Amino acid sequence: MIIILFGAPGVGKGTIAVRLSVEMGMVHVSTGDILREELAKKTDVGEKVREFLDSGLLVPDDIVLDLLKKKMGRDRGRGFVFDGFPRTVDQAKELDGLAAECGQEISHVFNIVVPEDIVVKRLCSRRICPKCGAIYNTEFKPPKKDMVCDVCGSGLVHRSDDRDEVIRVRLHEYGKKTRAVLEYYEKRKLVSQLSGVDGEELFRRISPLVGK
Ligand code: AMP
């Protein structure tokens, strides 16, 4: 089974992806996390993608697809929850081939929608745990101890692209390139539209749809 969580930055894809993958024993694939890992490890790929991540622009398809193929190859035979991928129609087309190679099928595309003013507020106050992926929010869901992860005790980080100017670019990129991907899946009748304003409610609505 392949589940695609779709929506602008800040709608809550990451939080839902972590929960779904844990509860369903599926592999969580966040291309954003994979790219940030390359950056942190200062690999050649990391150096190539730095300017894109810093500015909020999409990383070229060939780089993202190379990393994705490696990840899917390592976890062959398992189901996947995609978060932040595919972001272009070419990525979506490539995913069709990769899914077939893995003997998997795209079963659900959840388009999560949140009004833009809420998204911007959420992203500015978002803090993440680089170790276990837990996501906090200084306003709505603060950690018990300032900047420390409740789950694993690591120091939390404020992503450098979760700042007002870069957020605007990311939302613009989403509108320009990523919405077309939704149409690609709508034609195949795979898309369910869900509100992401209330995260708990969103999880309650998605669970039965994926057979949980
Ligand atoms: P995210 O963590 O999903 O918000 O992604 C953070 C940044 O990583 C984006 O602003 C892009 O620069 C890059 N990125 C993540 N996923 C993709 C993708 N599928 N295609 C192109 N760029 C991506």
PDB file of N, CA, C and O in Angstrom, residues 142-206:
ATOM      1  N   PRO A 142       3.465  23.174  22.931  1.00  0.00           N
ATOM      2  CA  PRO A 142       4.862  23.346  23.342  1.00  0.00           C
ATOM      3  C   PRO A 142       5.403  22.077  24.014  1.00  0.00           C
ATOM      4  O   PRO A 142       4.633  21.313  24.611  1.00  0.00           O
ATOM      5  N   PRO A 143       6.717  21.844  23.945  1.00  0.00           N
ATOM      6  CA  PRO A 143       7.289  20.711  24.685  1.00  0.00           C
ATOM      7  C   PRO A 143       7.246  21.030  26.182  1.00  0.00           C
ATOM      8  O   PRO A 143       7.142  22.209  26.557  1.00  0.00           O
ATOM      9  N   LYS A 144       7.329  19.993  27.032  1.00  0.00           N
ATOM     10  CA  LYS A 144       7.257  20.244  28.485  1.00  0.00           C
ATOM     11  C   LYS A 144       8.423  21.119  28.930  1.00  0.00           C
ATOM     12  O   LYS A 144       8.276  22.020  29.732  1.00  0.00           O
ATOM     13  N   LYS A 145       9.627  20.810  28.393  1.00  0.00           N
ATOM     14  CA  LYS A 145      10.795  21.622  28.743  1.00  0.00           C
ATOM     15  C   LYS A 145      11.210  22.398  27.491  1.00  0.00           C
ATOM     16  O   LYS A 145      11.271  21.815  26.403  1.00  0.00           O
ATOM     17  N   ASP A 146      11.493  23.683  27.666  1.00  0.00           N
ATOM     18  CA  ASP A 146      11.765  24.544  26.508  1.00  0.00           C
ATOM     19  C   ASP A 146      12.834  23.956  25.573  1.00  0.00           C
ATOM     20  O   ASP A 146      13.944  23.648  26.002  1.00  0.00           O
ATOM     21  N   MET A 147      12.485  23.800  24.303  1.00  0.00           N
ATOM     22  CA  MET A 147      13.384  23.346  23.239  1.00  0.00           C
ATOM     23  C   MET A 147      13.992  21.948  23.467  1.00  0.00           C
ATOM     24  O   MET A 147      15.058  21.628  22.938  1.00  0.00           O
ATOM     25  N   VAL A 148      13.274  21.117  24.256  1.00  0.00           N
ATOM     26  CA  VAL A 148      13.741  19.736  24.459  1.00  0.00           C
ATOM     27  C   VAL A 148      12.608  18.784  24.080  1.00  0.00           C
ATOM     28  O   VAL A 148      11.453  18.986  24.471  1.00  0.00           O
ATOM     29  N   CYS A 149      12.943  17.743  23.322  1.00  0.00           N
ATOM     30  CA  CYS A 149      11.923  16.797  22.852  1.00  0.00           C
ATOM     31  C   CYS A 149      11.365  15.964  24.011  1.00  0.00           C
ATOM     32  O   CYS A 149      12.130  15.350  24.758  1.00  0.00           O
ATOM     33  N   ASP A 150      10.022  15.941  24.139  1.00  0.00           N
ATOM     34  CA  ASP A 150       9.370  15.142  25.194  1.00  0.00           C
ATOM     35  C   ASP A 150       9.636  13.653  24.985  1.00  0.00           C
ATOM     36  O   ASP A 150       9.689  12.880  25.935  1.00  0.00           O
ATOM     37  N   VAL A 151       9.770  13.243  23.715  1.00  0.00           N
ATOM     38  CA  VAL A 151       9.858  11.817  23.397  1.00  0.00           C
ATOM     39  C   VAL A 151      11.263  11.278  23.631  1.00  0.00           C
ATOM     40  O   VAL A 151      11.441  10.259  24.302  1.00  0.00           O
ATOM     41  N   CYS A 152      12.285  11.969  23.088  1.00  0.00           N
ATOM     42  CA  CYS A 152      13.633  11.369  23.157  1.00  0.00           C
ATOM     43  C   CYS A 152      14.668  12.250  23.860  1.00  0.00           C
ATOM     44  O   CYS A 152      15.819  11.858  23.990  1.00  0.00           O
ATOM     45  N   GLY A 153      14.256  13.444  24.311  1.00  0.00           N
ATOM     46  CA  GLY A 153      15.169  14.289  25.092  1.00  0.00           C
ATOM     47  C   GLY A 153      16.189  15.069  24.265  1.00  0.00           C
ATOM     48  O   GLY A 153      17.049  15.754  24.826  1.00  0.00           O
ATOM     49  N   SER A 154      16.109  14.971  22.923  1.00  0.00           N
ATOM     50  CA  SER A 154      17.074  15.725  22.097  1.00  0.00           C
ATOM     51  C   SER A 154      16.681  17.207  22.045  1.00  0.00           C
ATOM     52  O   SER A 154      15.531  17.560  22.300  1.00  0.00           O
ATOM     53  N   GLY A 155      17.645  18.028  21.654  1.00  0.00           N
ATOM     54  CA  GLY A 155      17.366  19.464  21.509  1.00  0.00           C
ATOM     55  C   GLY A 155      16.514  19.696  20.264  1.00  0.00           C
ATOM     56  O   GLY A 155      16.746  19.083  19.222  1.00  0.00           O
ATOM     57  N   LEU A 156      15.504  20.547  20.372  1.00  0.00           N
ATOM     58  CA  LEU A 156      14.637  20.833  19.222  1.00  0.00           C
ATOM     59  C   LEU A 156      15.290  21.891  18.339  1.00  0.00           C
ATOM     60  O   LEU A 156      16.143  22.654  18.796  1.00  0.00           O
ATOM     61  N   VAL A 157      14.874  21.930  17.073  1.00  0.00           N
ATOM     62  CA  VAL A 157      15.397  22.959  16.172  1.00  0.00           C
ATOM     63  C   VAL A 157      14.263  23.741  15.509  1.00  0.00           C
ATOM     64  O   VAL A 157      13.157  23.235  15.346  1.00  0.00           O
ATOM     65  N   HIS A 158      14.586  24.974  15.172  1.00  0.00           N
ATOM     66  CA  HIS A 158      13.677  25.814  14.384  1.00  0.00           C
ATOM     67  C   HIS A 158      14.223  25.755  12.964  1.00  0.00           C
ATOM     68  O   HIS A 158      15.322  26.252  12.702  1.00  0.00           O
ATOM     69  N   ARG A 159      13.514  25.077  12.057  1.00  0.00           N
ATOM     70  CA  ARG A 159      14.007  24.915  10.690  1.00  0.00           C
ATOM     71  C   ARG A 159      14.295  26.267  10.056  1.00  0.00           C
ATOM     72  O   ARG A 159      13.493  27.190  10.179  1.00  0.00           O
ATOM     73  N   SER A 160      15.446  26.366   9.360  1.00  0.00           N
ATOM     74  CA  SER A 160      15.818  27.675   8.803  1.00  0.00           C
ATOM     75  C   SER A 160      14.832  28.140   7.730  1.00  0.00           C
ATOM     76  O   SER A 160      14.741  29.332   7.439  1.00  0.00           O
ATOM     77  N   ASP A 161      14.064  27.177   7.145  1.00  0.00           N
ATOM     78  CA  ASP A 161      13.087  27.622   6.126  1.00  0.00           C
ATOM     79  C   ASP A 161      11.701  27.882   6.728  1.00  0.00           C
ATOM     80  O   ASP A 161      10.775  28.221   6.008  1.00  0.00           O
ATOM     81  N   ASP A 162      11.564  27.720   8.051  1.00  0.00           N
ATOM     82  CA  ASP A 162      10.301  28.057   8.711  1.00  0.00           C
ATOM     83  C   ASP A 162      10.332  29.508   9.169  1.00  0.00           C
ATOM     84  O   ASP A 162      10.102  29.830  10.334  1.00  0.00           O
ATOM     85  N   ARG A 163      10.679  30.398   8.260  1.00  0.00           N
ATOM     86  CA  ARG A 163      10.709  31.832   8.560  1.00  0.00           C
ATOM     87  C   ARG A 163       9.920  32.555   7.487  1.00  0.00           C
ATOM     88  O   ARG A 163       9.890  32.113   6.332  1.00  0.00           O
ATOM     89  N   ASP A 164       9.335  33.660   7.916  1.00  0.00           N
ATOM     90  CA  ASP A 164       8.319  34.324   7.095  1.00  0.00           C
ATOM     91  C   ASP A 164       8.651  34.435   5.596  1.00  0.00           C
ATOM     92  O   ASP A 164       7.888  33.982   4.756  1.00  0.00           O
ATOM     93  N   GLU A 165       9.833  34.979   5.250  1.00  0.00           N
ATOM     94  CA  GLU A 165      10.136  35.224   3.820  1.00  0.00           C
ATOM     95  C   GLU A 165      10.196  33.905   3.066  1.00  0.00           C
ATOM     96  O   GLU A 165       9.693  33.789   1.934  1.00  0.00           O
ATOM     97  N   VAL A 166      10.831  32.881   3.667  1.00  0.00           N
ATOM     98  CA  VAL A 166      11.000  31.595   2.961  1.00  0.00           C
ATOM     99  C   VAL A 166       9.659  30.854   2.895  1.00  0.00           C
ATOM    100  O   VAL A 166       9.351  30.201   1.902  1.00  0.00           O
ATOM    101  N   ILE A 167       8.844  31.014   3.930  1.00  0.00           N
ATOM    102  CA  ILE A 167       7.523  30.365   3.935  1.00  0.00           C
ATOM    103  C   ILE A 167       6.713  30.836   2.727  1.00  0.00           C
ATOM    104  O   ILE A 167       6.069  30.054   2.041  1.00  0.00           O
ATOM    105  N   ARG A 168       6.790  32.150   2.446  1.00  0.00           N
ATOM    106  CA  ARG A 168       6.026  32.695   1.298  1.00  0.00           C
ATOM    107  C   ARG A 168       6.494  32.045  -0.004  1.00  0.00           C
ATOM    108  O   ARG A 168       5.692  31.716  -0.858  1.00  0.00           O
ATOM    109  N   VAL A 169       7.811  31.860  -0.158  1.00  0.00           N
ATOM    110  CA  VAL A 169       8.338  31.229  -1.385  1.00  0.00           C
ATOM    111  C   VAL A 169       7.843  29.786  -1.462  1.00  0.00           C
ATOM    112  O   VAL A 169       7.407  29.306  -2.515  1.00  0.00           O
ATOM    113  N   ARG A 170       7.875  29.061  -0.328  1.00  0.00           N
ATOM    114  CA  ARG A 170       7.456  27.647  -0.334  1.00  0.00           C
ATOM    115  C   ARG A 170       5.979  27.533  -0.715  1.00  0.00           C
ATOM    116  O   ARG A 170       5.598  26.652  -1.481  1.00  0.00           O
ATOM    117  N   LEU A 171       5.169  28.436  -0.193  1.00  0.00           N
ATOM    118  CA  LEU A 171       3.737  28.382  -0.521  1.00  0.00           C
ATOM    119  C   LEU A 171       3.520  28.714  -1.997  1.00  0.00           C
ATOM    120  O   LEU A 171       2.683  28.130  -2.666  1.00  0.00           O
ATOM    121  N   HIS A 172       4.336  29.638  -2.514  1.00  0.00           N
ATOM    122  CA  HIS A 172       4.225  29.997  -3.924  1.00  0.00           C
ATOM    123  C   HIS A 172       4.630  28.812  -4.805  1.00  0.00           C
ATOM    124  O   HIS A 172       3.968  28.494  -5.794  1.00  0.00           O
ATOM    125  N   GLU A 173       5.719  28.140  -4.447  1.00  0.00           N
ATOM    126  CA  GLU A 173       6.173  26.953  -5.194  1.00  0.00           C
ATOM    127  C   GLU A 173       5.077  25.882  -5.181  1.00  0.00           C
ATOM    128  O   GLU A 173       4.823  25.217  -6.174  1.00  0.00           O
ATOM    129  N   TYR A 174       4.446  25.747  -4.034  1.00  0.00           N
ATOM    130  CA  TYR A 174       3.370  24.749  -3.911  1.00  0.00           C
ATOM    131  C   TYR A 174       2.252  25.068  -4.905  1.00  0.00           C
ATOM    132  O   TYR A 174       1.788  24.219  -5.648  1.00  0.00           O
ATOM    133  N   GLY A 175       1.857  26.346  -4.926  1.00  0.00           N
ATOM    134  CA  GLY A 175       0.774  26.747  -5.821  1.00  0.00           C
ATOM    135  C   GLY A 175       1.146  26.580  -7.288  1.00  0.00           C
ATOM    136  O   GLY A 175       0.337  26.160  -8.107  1.00  0.00           O
ATOM    137  N   LYS A 176       2.419  26.872  -7.603  1.00  0.00           N
ATOM    138  CA  LYS A 176       2.857  26.892  -9.000  1.00  0.00           C
ATOM    139  C   LYS A 176       3.057  25.487  -9.566  1.00  0.00           C
ATOM    140  O   LYS A 176       2.662  25.188 -10.669  1.00  0.00           O
ATOM    141  N   LYS A 177       3.722  24.619  -8.788  1.00  0.00           N
ATOM    142  CA  LYS A 177       4.130  23.329  -9.359  1.00  0.00           C
ATOM    143  C   LYS A 177       3.385  22.138  -8.784  1.00  0.00           C
ATOM    144  O   LYS A 177       3.168  21.134  -9.457  1.00  0.00           O
ATOM    145  N   THR A 178       3.006  22.226  -7.521  1.00  0.00           N
ATOM    146  CA  THR A 178       2.548  21.016  -6.855  1.00  0.00           C
ATOM    147  C   THR A 178       1.059  20.767  -7.050  1.00  0.00           C
ATOM    148  O   THR A 178       0.630  19.622  -7.055  1.00  0.00           O
ATOM    149  N   ARG A 179       0.278  21.840  -7.242  1.00  0.00           N
ATOM    150  CA  ARG A 179      -1.171  21.625  -7.397  1.00  0.00           C
ATOM    151  C   ARG A 179      -1.497  20.747  -8.595  1.00  0.00           C
ATOM    152  O   ARG A 179      -2.464  20.006  -8.585  1.00  0.00           O
ATOM    153  N   ALA A 180      -0.638  20.839  -9.653  1.00  0.00           N
ATOM    154  CA  ALA A 180      -0.884  20.030 -10.859  1.00  0.00           C
ATOM    155  C   ALA A 180      -0.832  18.538 -10.531  1.00  0.00           C
ATOM    156  O   ALA A 180      -1.476  17.725 -11.197  1.00  0.00           O
ATOM    157  N   VAL A 181      -0.074  18.188  -9.501  1.00  0.00           N
ATOM    158  CA  VAL A 181       0.048  16.774  -9.114  1.00  0.00           C
ATOM    159  C   VAL A 181      -1.303  16.259  -8.614  1.00  0.00           C
ATOM    160  O   VAL A 181      -1.684  15.112  -8.859  1.00  0.00           O
ATOM    161  N   LEU A 182      -2.010  17.147  -7.942  1.00  0.00           N
ATOM    162  CA  LEU A 182      -3.324  16.775  -7.414  1.00  0.00           C
ATOM    163  C   LEU A 182      -4.271  16.412  -8.561  1.00  0.00           C
ATOM    164  O   LEU A 182      -4.988  15.410  -8.501  1.00  0.00           O
ATOM    165  N   GLU A 183      -4.220  17.217  -9.625  1.00  0.00           N
ATOM    166  CA  GLU A 183      -5.072  16.924 -10.791  1.00  0.00           C
ATOM    167  C   GLU A 183      -4.716  15.575 -11.390  1.00  0.00           C
ATOM    168  O   GLU A 183      -5.582  14.817 -11.824  1.00  0.00           O
ATOM    169  N   TYR A 184      -3.431  15.261 -11.390  1.00  0.00           N
ATOM    170  CA  TYR A 184      -2.949  13.977 -11.922  1.00  0.00           C
ATOM    171  C   TYR A 184      -3.629  12.815 -11.183  1.00  0.00           C
ATOM    172  O   TYR A 184      -4.066  11.845 -11.797  1.00  0.00           O
ATOM    173  N   TYR A 185      -3.730  12.947  -9.855  1.00  0.00           N
ATOM    174  CA  TYR A 185      -4.357  11.869  -9.074  1.00  0.00           C
ATOM    175  C   TYR A 185      -5.879  11.973  -9.066  1.00  0.00           C
ATOM    176  O   TYR A 185      -6.557  10.969  -8.914  1.00  0.00           O
ATOM    177  N   GLU A 186      -6.398  13.198  -9.210  1.00  0.00           N
ATOM    178  CA  GLU A 186      -7.863  13.360  -9.249  1.00  0.00           C
ATOM    179  C   GLU A 186      -8.446  12.608 -10.442  1.00  0.00           C
ATOM    180  O   GLU A 186      -9.494  11.985 -10.340  1.00  0.00           O
ATOM    181  N   LYS A 187      -7.721  12.662 -11.571  1.00  0.00           N
ATOM    182  CA  LYS A 187      -8.189  11.951 -12.766  1.00  0.00           C
ATOM    183  C   LYS A 187      -8.324  10.461 -12.488  1.00  0.00           C
ATOM    184  O   LYS A 187      -9.123   9.779 -13.110  1.00  0.00           O
ATOM    185  N   ARG A 188      -7.505   9.957 -11.556  1.00  0.00           N
ATOM    186  CA  ARG A 188      -7.560   8.519 -11.229  1.00  0.00           C
ATOM    187  C   ARG A 188      -8.463   8.236 -10.033  1.00  0.00           C
ATOM    188  O   ARG A 188      -8.460   7.143  -9.495  1.00  0.00           O
ATOM    189  N   LYS A 189      -9.174   9.262  -9.594  1.00  0.00           N
ATOM    190  CA  LYS A 189     -10.141   9.142  -8.489  1.00  0.00           C
ATOM    191  C   LYS A 189      -9.507   8.602  -7.195  1.00  0.00           C
ATOM    192  O   LYS A 189     -10.079   7.766  -6.499  1.00  0.00           O
ATOM    193  N   LEU A 190      -8.292   9.082  -6.914  1.00  0.00           N
ATOM    194  CA  LEU A 190      -7.600   8.593  -5.723  1.00  0.00           C
ATOM    195  C   LEU A 190      -7.643   9.586  -4.570  1.00  0.00           C
ATOM    196  O   LEU A 190      -7.206   9.289  -3.467  1.00  0.00           O
ATOM    197  N   VAL A 191      -8.184  10.796  -4.831  1.00  0.00           N
ATOM    198  CA  VAL A 191      -8.015  11.887  -3.865  1.00  0.00           C
ATOM    199  C   VAL A 191      -9.196  12.036  -2.903  1.00  0.00           C
ATOM    200  O   VAL A 191     -10.347  12.057  -3.324  1.00  0.00           O
ATOM    201  N   SER A 192      -8.896  12.120  -1.599  1.00  0.00           N
ATOM    202  CA  SER A 192      -9.902  12.522  -0.607  1.00  0.00           C
ATOM    203  C   SER A 192      -9.453  13.857  -0.042  1.00  0.00           C
ATOM    204  O   SER A 192      -8.278  14.032   0.305  1.00  0.00           O
ATOM    205  N   GLN A 193     -10.383  14.776   0.079  1.00  0.00           N
ATOM    206  CA  GLN A 193     -10.068  16.114   0.581  1.00  0.00           C
ATOM    207  C   GLN A 193     -10.410  16.171   2.069  1.00  0.00           C
ATOM    208  O   GLN A 193     -11.520  15.800   2.453  1.00  0.00           O
ATOM    209  N   LEU A 194      -9.465  16.633   2.911  1.00  0.00           N
ATOM    210  CA  LEU A 194      -9.705  16.654   4.346  1.00  0.00           C
ATOM    211  C   LEU A 194      -9.201  17.963   4.955  1.00  0.00           C
ATOM    212  O   LEU A 194      -8.164  18.476   4.528  1.00  0.00           O
ATOM    213  N   SER A 195      -9.913  18.442   5.979  1.00  0.00           N
ATOM    214  CA  SER A 195      -9.436  19.637   6.668  1.00  0.00           C
ATOM    215  C   SER A 195      -8.343  19.242   7.666  1.00  0.00           C
ATOM    216  O   SER A 195      -8.464  18.243   8.379  1.00  0.00           O
ATOM    217  N   GLY A 196      -7.266  20.050   7.709  1.00  0.00           N
ATOM    218  CA  GLY A 196      -6.180  19.773   8.646  1.00  0.00           C
ATOM    219  C   GLY A 196      -6.152  20.771   9.789  1.00  0.00           C
ATOM    220  O   GLY A 196      -5.165  20.871  10.510  1.00  0.00           O
ATOM    221  N   VAL A 197      -7.243  21.519   9.975  1.00  0.00           N
ATOM    222  CA  VAL A 197      -7.248  22.552  11.021  1.00  0.00           C
ATOM    223  C   VAL A 197      -7.136  21.898  12.403  1.00  0.00           C
ATOM    224  O   VAL A 197      -6.384  22.354  13.259  1.00  0.00           O
ATOM    225  N   ASP A 198      -7.852  20.788  12.594  1.00  0.00           N
ATOM    226  CA  ASP A 198      -7.780  20.057  13.866  1.00  0.00           C
ATOM    227  C   ASP A 198      -7.045  18.731  13.602  1.00  0.00           C
ATOM    228  O   ASP A 198      -7.584  17.825  12.966  1.00  0.00           O
ATOM    229  N   GLY A 199      -5.813  18.645  14.091  1.00  0.00           N
ATOM    230  CA  GLY A 199      -4.954  17.491  13.803  1.00  0.00           C
ATOM    231  C   GLY A 199      -5.527  16.163  14.289  1.00  0.00           C
ATOM    232  O   GLY A 199      -5.418  15.141  13.622  1.00  0.00           O
ATOM    233  N   GLU A 200      -6.123  16.183  15.494  1.00  0.00           N
ATOM    234  CA  GLU A 200      -6.695  14.947  16.063  1.00  0.00           C
ATOM    235  C   GLU A 200      -7.852  14.447  15.207  1.00  0.00           C
ATOM    236  O   GLU A 200      -7.959  13.271  14.900  1.00  0.00           O
ATOM    237  N   GLU A 201      -8.704  15.392  14.831  1.00  0.00           N
ATOM    238  CA  GLU A 201      -9.862  15.063  14.016  1.00  0.00           C
ATOM    239  C   GLU A 201      -9.403  14.512  12.649  1.00  0.00           C
ATOM    240  O   GLU A 201      -9.970  13.543  12.135  1.00  0.00           O
ATOM    241  N   LEU A 202      -8.357  15.108  12.121  1.00  0.00           N
ATOM    242  CA  LEU A 202      -7.814  14.653  10.838  1.00  0.00           C
ATOM    243  C   LEU A 202      -7.367  13.187  10.952  1.00  0.00           C
ATOM    244  O   LEU A 202      -7.693  12.358  10.102  1.00  0.00           O
ATOM    245  N   PHE A 203      -6.659  12.873  12.036  1.00  0.00           N
ATOM    246  CA  PHE A 203      -6.181  11.501  12.208  1.00  0.00           C
ATOM    247  C   PHE A 203      -7.352  10.531  12.360  1.00  0.00           C
ATOM    248  O   PHE A 203      -7.348   9.444  11.793  1.00  0.00           O
ATOM    249  N   ARG A 204      -8.373  10.976  13.115  1.00  0.00           N
ATOM    250  CA  ARG A 204      -9.566  10.119  13.304  1.00  0.00           C
ATOM    251  C   ARG A 204     -10.272   9.855  11.981  1.00  0.00           C
ATOM    252  O   ARG A 204     -10.836   8.799  11.774  1.00  0.00           O
ATOM    253  N   ARG A 205     -10.237  10.829  11.084  1.00  0.00           N
ATOM    254  CA  ARG A 205     -10.930  10.637   9.803  1.00  0.00           C
ATOM    255  C   ARG A 205     -10.116   9.783   8.831  1.00  0.00           C
ATOM    256  O   ARG A 205     -10.662   9.015   8.057  1.00  0.00           O
ATOM    257  N   ILE A 206      -8.787   9.927   8.892  1.00  0.00           N
ATOM    258  CA  ILE A 206      -7.942   9.163   7.959  1.00  0.00           C
ATOM    259  C   ILE A 206      -7.878   7.678   8.347  1.00  0.00           C
ATOM    260  O   ILE A 206      -7.940   6.798   7.479  1.00  0.00           O
TER     261      ILE A 206
END
